[in-house]
CSV table of N, CA and C in Angstrom, one decimal:
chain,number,residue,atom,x,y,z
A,1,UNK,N,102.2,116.3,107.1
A,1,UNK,CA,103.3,117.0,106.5
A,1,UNK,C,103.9,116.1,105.4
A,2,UNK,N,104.3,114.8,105.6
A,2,UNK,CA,104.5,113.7,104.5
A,2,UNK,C,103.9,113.9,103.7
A,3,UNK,N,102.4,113.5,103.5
A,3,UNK,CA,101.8,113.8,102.4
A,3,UNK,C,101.3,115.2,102.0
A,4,UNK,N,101.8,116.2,102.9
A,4,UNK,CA,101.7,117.4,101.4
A,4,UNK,C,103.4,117.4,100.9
A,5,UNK,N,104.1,116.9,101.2
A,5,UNK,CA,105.5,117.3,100.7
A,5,UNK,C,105.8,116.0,99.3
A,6,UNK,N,104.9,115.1,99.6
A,6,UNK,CA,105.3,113.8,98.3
A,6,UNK,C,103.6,114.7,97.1
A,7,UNK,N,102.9,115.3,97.8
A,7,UNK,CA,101.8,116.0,96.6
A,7,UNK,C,102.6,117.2,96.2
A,8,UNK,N,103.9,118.1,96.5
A,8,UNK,CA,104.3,118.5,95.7
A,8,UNK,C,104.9,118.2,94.4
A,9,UNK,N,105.9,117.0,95.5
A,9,UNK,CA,106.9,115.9,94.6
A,9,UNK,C,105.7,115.5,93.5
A,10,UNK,N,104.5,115.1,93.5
A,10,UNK,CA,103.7,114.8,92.3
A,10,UNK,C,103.6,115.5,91.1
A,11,UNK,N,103.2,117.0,92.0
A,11,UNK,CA,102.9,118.1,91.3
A,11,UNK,C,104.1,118.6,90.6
A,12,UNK,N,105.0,118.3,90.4
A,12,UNK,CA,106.8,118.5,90.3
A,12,UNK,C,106.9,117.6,89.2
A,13,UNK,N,106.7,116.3,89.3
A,13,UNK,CA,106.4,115.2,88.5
A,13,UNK,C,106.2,114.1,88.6
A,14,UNK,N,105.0,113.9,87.6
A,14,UNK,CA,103.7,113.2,88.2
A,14,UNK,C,103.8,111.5,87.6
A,15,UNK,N,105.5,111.8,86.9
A,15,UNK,CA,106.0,110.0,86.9
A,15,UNK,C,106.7,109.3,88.0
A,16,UNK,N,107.1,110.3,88.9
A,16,UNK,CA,107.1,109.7,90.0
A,16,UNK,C,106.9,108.7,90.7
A,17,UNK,N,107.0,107.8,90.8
A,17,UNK,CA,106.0,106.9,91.5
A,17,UNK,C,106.3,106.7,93.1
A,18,UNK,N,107.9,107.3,93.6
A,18,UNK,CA,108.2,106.8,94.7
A,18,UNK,C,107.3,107.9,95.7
A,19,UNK,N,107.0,109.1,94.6
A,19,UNK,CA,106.0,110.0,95.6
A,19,UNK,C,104.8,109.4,95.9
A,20,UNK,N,104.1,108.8,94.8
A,20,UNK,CA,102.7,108.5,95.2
A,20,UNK,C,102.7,107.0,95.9
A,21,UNK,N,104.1,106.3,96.1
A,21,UNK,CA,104.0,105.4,97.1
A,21,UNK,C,103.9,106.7,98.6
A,22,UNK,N,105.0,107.3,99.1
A,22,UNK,CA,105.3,107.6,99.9
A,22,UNK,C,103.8,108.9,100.2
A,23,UNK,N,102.9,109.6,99.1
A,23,UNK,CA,102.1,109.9,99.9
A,23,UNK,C,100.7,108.7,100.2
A,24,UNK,N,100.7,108.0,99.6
A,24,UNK,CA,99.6,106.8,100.1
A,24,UNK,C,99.8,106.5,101.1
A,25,UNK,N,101.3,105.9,101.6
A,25,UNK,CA,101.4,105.7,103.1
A,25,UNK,C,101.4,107.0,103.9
A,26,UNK,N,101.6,108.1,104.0
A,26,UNK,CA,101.1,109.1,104.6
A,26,UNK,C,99.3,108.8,104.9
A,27,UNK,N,98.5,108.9,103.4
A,27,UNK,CA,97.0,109.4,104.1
A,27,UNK,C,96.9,107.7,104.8
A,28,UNK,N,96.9,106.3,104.5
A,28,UNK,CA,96.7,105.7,104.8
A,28,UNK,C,96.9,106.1,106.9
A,29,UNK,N,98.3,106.4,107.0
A,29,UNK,CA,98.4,107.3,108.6
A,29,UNK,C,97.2,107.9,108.4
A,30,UNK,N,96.5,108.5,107.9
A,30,UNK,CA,95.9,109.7,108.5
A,30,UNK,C,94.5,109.1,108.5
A,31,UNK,N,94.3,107.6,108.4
A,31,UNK,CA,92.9,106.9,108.2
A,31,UNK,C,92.4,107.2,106.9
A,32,UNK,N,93.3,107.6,105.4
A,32,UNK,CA,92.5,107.8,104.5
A,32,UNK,C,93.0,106.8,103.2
A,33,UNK,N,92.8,105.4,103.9
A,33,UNK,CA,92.6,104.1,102.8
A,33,UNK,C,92.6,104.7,101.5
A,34,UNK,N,91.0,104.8,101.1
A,34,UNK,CA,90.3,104.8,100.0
A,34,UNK,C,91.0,105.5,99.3
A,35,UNK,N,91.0,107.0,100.0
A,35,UNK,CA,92.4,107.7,99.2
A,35,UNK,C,93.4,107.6,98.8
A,36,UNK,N,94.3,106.6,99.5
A,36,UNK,CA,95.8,106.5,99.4
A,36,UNK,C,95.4,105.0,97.9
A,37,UNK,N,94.6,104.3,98.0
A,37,UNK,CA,94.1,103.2,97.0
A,37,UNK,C,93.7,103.8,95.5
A,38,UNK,N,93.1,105.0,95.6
A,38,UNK,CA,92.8,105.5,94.3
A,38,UNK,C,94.4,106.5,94.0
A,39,UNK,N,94.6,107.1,94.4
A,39,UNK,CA,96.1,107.3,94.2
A,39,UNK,C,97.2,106.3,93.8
A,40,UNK,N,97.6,105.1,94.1
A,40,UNK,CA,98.4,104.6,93.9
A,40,UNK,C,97.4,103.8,92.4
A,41,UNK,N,96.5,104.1,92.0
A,41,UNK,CA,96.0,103.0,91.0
A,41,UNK,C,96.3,104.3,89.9
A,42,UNK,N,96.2,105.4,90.8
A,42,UNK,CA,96.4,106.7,89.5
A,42,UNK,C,98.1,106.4,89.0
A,43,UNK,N,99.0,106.3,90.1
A,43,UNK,CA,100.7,106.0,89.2
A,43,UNK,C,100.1,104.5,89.0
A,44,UNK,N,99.8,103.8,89.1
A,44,UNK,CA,99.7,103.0,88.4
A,44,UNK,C,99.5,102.7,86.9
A,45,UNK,N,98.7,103.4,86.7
A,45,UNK,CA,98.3,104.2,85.7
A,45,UNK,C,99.5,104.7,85.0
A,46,UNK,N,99.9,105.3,85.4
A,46,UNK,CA,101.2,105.8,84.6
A,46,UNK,C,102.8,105.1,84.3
A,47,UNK,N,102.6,104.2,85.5
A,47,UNK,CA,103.9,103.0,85.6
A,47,UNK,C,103.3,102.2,85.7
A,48,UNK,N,102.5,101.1,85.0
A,48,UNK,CA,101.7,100.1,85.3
A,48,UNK,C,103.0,98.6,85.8
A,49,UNK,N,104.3,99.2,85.8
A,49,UNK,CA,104.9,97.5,85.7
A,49,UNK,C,106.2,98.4,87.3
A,50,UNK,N,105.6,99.2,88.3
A,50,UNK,CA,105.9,99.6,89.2
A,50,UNK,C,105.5,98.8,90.3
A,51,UNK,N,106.6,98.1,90.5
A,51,UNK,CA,106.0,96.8,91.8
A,51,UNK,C,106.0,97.5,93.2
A,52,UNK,N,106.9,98.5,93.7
A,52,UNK,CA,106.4,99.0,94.9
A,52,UNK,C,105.0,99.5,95.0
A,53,UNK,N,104.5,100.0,94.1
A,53,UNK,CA,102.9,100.9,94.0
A,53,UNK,C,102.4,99.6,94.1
A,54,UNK,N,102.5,98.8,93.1
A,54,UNK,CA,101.4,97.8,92.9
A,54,UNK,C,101.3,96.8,94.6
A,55,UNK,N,102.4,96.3,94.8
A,55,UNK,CA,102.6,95.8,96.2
A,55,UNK,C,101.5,96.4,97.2
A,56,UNK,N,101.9,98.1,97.2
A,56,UNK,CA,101.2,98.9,98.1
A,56,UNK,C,100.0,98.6,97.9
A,57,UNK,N,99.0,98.4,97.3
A,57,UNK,CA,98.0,98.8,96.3
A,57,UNK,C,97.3,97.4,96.5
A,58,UNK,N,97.7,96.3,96.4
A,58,UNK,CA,97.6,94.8,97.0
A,58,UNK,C,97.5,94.8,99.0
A,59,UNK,N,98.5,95.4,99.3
A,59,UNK,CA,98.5,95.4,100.3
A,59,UNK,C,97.0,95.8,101.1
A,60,UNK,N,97.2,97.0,100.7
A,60,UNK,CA,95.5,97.9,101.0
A,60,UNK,C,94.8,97.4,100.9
A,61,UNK,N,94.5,97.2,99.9
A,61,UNK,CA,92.4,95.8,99.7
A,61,UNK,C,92.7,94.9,99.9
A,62,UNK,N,94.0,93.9,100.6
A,62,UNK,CA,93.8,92.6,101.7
A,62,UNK,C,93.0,93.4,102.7
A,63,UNK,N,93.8,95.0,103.4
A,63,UNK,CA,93.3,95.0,104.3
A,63,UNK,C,91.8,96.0,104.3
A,64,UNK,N,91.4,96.4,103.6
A,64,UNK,CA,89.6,97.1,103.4
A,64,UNK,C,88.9,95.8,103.3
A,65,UNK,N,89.3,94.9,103.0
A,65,UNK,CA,88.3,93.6,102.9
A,65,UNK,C,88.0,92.8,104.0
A,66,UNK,N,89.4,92.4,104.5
A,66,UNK,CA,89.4,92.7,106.0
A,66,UNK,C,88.8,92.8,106.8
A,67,UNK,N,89.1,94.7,106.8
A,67,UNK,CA,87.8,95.3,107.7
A,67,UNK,C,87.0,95.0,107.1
A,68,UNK,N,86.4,95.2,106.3
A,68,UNK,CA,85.3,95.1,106.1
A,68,UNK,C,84.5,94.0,106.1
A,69,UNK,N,84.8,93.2,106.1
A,69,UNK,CA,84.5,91.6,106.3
A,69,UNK,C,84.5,91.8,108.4
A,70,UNK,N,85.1,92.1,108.7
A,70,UNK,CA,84.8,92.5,110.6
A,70,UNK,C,84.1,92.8,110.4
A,71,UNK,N,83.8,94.4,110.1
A,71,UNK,CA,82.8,95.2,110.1
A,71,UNK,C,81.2,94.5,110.1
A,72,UNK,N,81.3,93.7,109.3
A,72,UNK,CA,80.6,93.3,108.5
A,72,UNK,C,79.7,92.1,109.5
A,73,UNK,N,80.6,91.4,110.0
A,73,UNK,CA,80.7,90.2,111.0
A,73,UNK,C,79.7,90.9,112.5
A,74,UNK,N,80.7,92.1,112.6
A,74,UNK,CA,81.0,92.5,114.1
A,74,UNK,C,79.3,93.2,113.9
A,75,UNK,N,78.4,94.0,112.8
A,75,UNK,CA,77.3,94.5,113.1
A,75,UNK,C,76.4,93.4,113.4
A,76,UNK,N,76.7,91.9,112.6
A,76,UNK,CA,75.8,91.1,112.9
A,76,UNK,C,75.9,90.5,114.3
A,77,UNK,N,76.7,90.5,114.5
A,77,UNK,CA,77.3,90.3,116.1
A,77,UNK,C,76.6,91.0,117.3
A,78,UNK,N,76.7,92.2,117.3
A,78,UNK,CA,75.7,93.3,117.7
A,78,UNK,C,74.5,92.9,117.6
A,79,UNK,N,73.6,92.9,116.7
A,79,UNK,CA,72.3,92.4,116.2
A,79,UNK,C,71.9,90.9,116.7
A,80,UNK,N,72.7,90.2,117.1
A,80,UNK,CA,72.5,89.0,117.7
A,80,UNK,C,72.3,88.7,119.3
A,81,UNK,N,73.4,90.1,119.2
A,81,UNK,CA,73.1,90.4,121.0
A,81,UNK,C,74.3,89.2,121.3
A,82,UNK,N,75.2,89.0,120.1
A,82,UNK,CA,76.2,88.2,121.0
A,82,UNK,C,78.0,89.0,121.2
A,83,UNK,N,77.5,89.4,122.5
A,83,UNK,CA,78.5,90.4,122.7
A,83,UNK,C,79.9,89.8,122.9
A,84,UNK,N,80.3,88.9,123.3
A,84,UNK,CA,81.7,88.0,123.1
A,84,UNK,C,82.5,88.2,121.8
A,85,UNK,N,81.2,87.5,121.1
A,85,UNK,CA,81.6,87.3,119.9
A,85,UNK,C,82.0,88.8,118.6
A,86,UNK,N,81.6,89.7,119.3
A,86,UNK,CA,81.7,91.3,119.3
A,86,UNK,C,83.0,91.7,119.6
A,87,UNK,N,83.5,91.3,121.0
A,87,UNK,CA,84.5,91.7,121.3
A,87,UNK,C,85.9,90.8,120.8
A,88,UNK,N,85.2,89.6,120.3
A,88,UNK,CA,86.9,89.3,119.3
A,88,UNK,C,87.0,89.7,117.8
A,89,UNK,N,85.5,90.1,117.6
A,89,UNK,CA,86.1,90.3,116.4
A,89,UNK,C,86.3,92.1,116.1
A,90,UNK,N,86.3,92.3,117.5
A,90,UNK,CA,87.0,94.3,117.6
A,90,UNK,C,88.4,93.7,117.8
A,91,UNK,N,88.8,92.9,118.1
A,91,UNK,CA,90.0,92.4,118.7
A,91,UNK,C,90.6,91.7,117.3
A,92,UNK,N,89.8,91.4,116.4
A,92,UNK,CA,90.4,91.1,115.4
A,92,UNK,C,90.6,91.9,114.5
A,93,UNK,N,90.1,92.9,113.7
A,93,UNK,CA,90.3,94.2,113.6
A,93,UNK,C,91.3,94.9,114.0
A,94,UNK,N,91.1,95.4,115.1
A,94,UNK,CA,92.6,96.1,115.5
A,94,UNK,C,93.8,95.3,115.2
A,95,UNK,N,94.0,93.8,115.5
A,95,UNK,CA,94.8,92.8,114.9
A,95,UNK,C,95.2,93.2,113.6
A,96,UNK,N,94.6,93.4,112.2
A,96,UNK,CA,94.7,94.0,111.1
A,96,UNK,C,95.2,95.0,111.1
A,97,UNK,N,95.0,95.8,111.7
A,97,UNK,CA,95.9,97.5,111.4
A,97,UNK,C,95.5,98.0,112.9
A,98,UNK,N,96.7,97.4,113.5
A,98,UNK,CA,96.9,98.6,114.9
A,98,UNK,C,97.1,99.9,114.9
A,99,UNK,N,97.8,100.8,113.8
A,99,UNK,CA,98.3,101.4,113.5
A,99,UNK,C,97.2,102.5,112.9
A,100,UNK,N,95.8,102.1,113.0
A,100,UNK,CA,94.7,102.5,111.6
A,100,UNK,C,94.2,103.5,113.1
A,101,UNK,N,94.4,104.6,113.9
A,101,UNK,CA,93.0,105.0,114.6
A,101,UNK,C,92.0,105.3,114.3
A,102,UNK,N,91.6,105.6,113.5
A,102,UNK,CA,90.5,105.4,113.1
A,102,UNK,C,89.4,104.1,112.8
A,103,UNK,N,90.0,103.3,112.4
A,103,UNK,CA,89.5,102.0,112.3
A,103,UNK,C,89.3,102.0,113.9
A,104,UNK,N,90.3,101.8,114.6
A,104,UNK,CA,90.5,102.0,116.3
A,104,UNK,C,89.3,102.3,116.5
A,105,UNK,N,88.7,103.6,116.6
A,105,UNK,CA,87.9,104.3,116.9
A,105,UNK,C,86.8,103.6,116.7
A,106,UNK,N,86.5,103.3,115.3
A,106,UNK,CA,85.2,102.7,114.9
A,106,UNK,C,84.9,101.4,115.7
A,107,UNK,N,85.8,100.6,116.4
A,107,UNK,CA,85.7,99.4,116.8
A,107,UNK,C,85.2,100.1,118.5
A,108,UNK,N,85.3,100.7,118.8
A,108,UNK,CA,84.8,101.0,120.1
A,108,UNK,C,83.5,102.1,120.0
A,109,UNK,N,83.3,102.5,118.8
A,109,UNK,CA,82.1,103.3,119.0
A,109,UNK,C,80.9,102.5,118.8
């Protein structure tokens, strides 16, 4: 509901920026990083000297690198057959974004 109500606010106007903060943290809730990252680079774009966006926007790719850096860890982990070492770094991960279920999910599937 958040983020269709700050994609009006966009659509309303699109200099905005405190909408395209406020719907980035929406999709990011909804597990959609990537999305909420190319949106806030789009007001960026338009407010380039907008420290909340930019903050946001910093924020995010500490945490995609992150995961992905687990991710990344945790398959070779798997492939090693060293399952310990599996299970801290699901544990590290969620550590990163408890809040992410999806990420959640991925760590247990």
């Amino acid at each position: 509901e958040a983020a269709r109500e700050a994609q009006k606010a966009i659509a309303l106007d699109a200099d905005t920026l405190d909408a395209y903060t406020l719907r980035a943290d929406a999709l990011v809730g909804m597990g959609l990083a990537e999305k909420a990252m190319r949106l806030l680079r789009d007001g960026l774009q338009r407010d380039p000297d907008n420290e909340a966006a930019a903050a946001a926007l910093r924020r995010l790719k500490r945490k995609a690198a992150g995961h992905a850096r687990v991710r990344e860890e945790l398959q070779e982990a798997f492939r090693l057959r060293r399952f310990e070492a599996a299970a801290a770094l699901c544990a590290e991960g969620l550590r990163l974004d408890s809040d992410d279920k999806r990420l959640a999910a991925g760590f247990y599937a």
